[in-house]
Tab-separated table of C-alpha atoms in Angstrom:
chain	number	residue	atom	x	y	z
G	509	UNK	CA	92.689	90.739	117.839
G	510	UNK	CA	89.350	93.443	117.644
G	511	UNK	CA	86.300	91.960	116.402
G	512	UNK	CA	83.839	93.510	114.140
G	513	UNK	CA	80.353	92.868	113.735
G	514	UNK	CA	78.731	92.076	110.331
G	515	UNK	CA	75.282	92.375	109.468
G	516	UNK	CA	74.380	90.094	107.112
G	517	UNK	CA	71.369	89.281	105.422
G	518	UNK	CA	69.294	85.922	106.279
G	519	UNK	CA	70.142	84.378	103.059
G	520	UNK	CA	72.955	85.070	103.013
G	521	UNK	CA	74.028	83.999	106.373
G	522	UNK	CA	72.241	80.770	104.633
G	523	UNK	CA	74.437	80.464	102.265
G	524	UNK	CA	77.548	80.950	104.450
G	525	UNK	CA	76.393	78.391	106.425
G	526	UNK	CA	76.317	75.663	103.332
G	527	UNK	CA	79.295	76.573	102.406
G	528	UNK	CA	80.906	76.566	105.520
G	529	UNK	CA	79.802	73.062	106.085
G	530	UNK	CA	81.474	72.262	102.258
G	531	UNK	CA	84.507	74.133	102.399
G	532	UNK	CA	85.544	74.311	106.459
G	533	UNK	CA	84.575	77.191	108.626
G	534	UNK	CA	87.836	79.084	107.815
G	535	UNK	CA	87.257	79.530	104.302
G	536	UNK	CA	83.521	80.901	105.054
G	537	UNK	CA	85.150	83.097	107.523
G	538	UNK	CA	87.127	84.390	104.967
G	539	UNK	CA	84.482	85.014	102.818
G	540	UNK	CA	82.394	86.866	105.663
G	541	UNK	CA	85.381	89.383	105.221
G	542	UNK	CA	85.814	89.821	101.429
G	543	UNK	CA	81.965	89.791	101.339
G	544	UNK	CA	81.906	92.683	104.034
G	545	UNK	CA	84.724	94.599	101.879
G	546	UNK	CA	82.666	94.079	98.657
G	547	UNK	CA	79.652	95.508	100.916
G	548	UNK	CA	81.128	98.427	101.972
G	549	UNK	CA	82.375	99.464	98.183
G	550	UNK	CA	78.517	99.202	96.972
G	551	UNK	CA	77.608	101.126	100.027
G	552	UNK	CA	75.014	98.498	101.027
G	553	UNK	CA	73.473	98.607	104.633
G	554	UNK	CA	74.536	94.789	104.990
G	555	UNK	CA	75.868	91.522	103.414
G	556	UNK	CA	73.399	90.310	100.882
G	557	UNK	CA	73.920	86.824	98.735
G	558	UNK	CA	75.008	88.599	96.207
G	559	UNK	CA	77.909	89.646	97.411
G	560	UNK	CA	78.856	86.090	98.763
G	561	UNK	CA	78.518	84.772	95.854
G	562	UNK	CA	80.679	87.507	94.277
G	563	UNK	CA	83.105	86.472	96.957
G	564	UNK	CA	82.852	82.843	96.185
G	565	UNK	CA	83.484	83.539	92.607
G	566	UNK	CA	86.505	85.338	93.242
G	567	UNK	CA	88.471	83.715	95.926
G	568	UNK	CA	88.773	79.813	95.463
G	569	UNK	CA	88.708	77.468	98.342
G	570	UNK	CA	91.263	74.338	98.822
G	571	UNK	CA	89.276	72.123	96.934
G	572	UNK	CA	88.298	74.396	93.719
G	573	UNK	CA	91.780	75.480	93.628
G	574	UNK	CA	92.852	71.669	93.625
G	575	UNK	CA	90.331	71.559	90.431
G	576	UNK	CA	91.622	74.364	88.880
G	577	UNK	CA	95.134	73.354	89.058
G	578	UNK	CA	94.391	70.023	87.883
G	579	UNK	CA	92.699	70.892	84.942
G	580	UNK	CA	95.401	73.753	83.949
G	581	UNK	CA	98.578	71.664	84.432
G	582	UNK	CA	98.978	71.145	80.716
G	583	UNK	CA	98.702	74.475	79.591
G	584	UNK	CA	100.787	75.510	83.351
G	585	UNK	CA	103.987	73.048	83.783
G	586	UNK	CA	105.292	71.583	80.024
G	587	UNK	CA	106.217	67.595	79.242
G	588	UNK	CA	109.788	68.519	80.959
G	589	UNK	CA	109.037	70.135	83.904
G	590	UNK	CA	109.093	73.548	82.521
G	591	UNK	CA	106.910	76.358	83.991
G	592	UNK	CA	105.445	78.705	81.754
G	593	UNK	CA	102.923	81.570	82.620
G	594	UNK	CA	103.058	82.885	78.943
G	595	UNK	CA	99.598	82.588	77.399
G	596	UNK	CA	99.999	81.806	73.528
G	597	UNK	CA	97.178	83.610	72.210
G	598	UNK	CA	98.426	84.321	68.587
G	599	UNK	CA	99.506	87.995	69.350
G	600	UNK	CA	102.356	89.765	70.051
G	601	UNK	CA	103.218	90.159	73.633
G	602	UNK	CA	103.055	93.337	75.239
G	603	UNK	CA	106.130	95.201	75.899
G	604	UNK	CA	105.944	95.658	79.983
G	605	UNK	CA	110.006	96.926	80.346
């Protein structure tokens, strides 16, 4: 496995570090690499906060996703069991076929 080196900013590296202690050191690892990837798209010399926190926003750890799921089960899984990813938003749906 290679190993690449990211420079990232001290506040960022900050901020890592909190969430890191939070979340688990895996998920902050993970965000090390979707924050690099977000870095490299805005051309940026290195990892600032902002794109952490853009990471953060984006990809949910165990316990967010936990939250999320929680709070969406009504409107995910019906009374019976049923899954349902349709979204009832009063419109017609588009025609994908």
């Amino acid at each position: 496995m290679a190993m690449e080196e990211v420079d990232v900013s001290p506040d960022a590296l900050a901020l890592l570090t909190k969430i890191g202690q939070e979340t688990g050191l895996r998920y902050a690892s993970n965000l090390i690499t979707t924050s690099d990837l977000i870095r490299k798209k805005r051309n940026s010399p290195e990892v600032t906060i902002e794109h952490v926190q853009r990471s953060f926003a984006l990809f949910y750890d165990s316990t967010r996703s936990v939250k999320f799921v929680s709070d969406s089960e009504k409107r995910l899984i019906g009374d019976a069991g049923d899954v349902s990813f349709a979204i009832s938003n009063g419109t017609d749906a588009m025609d994908v076929s």
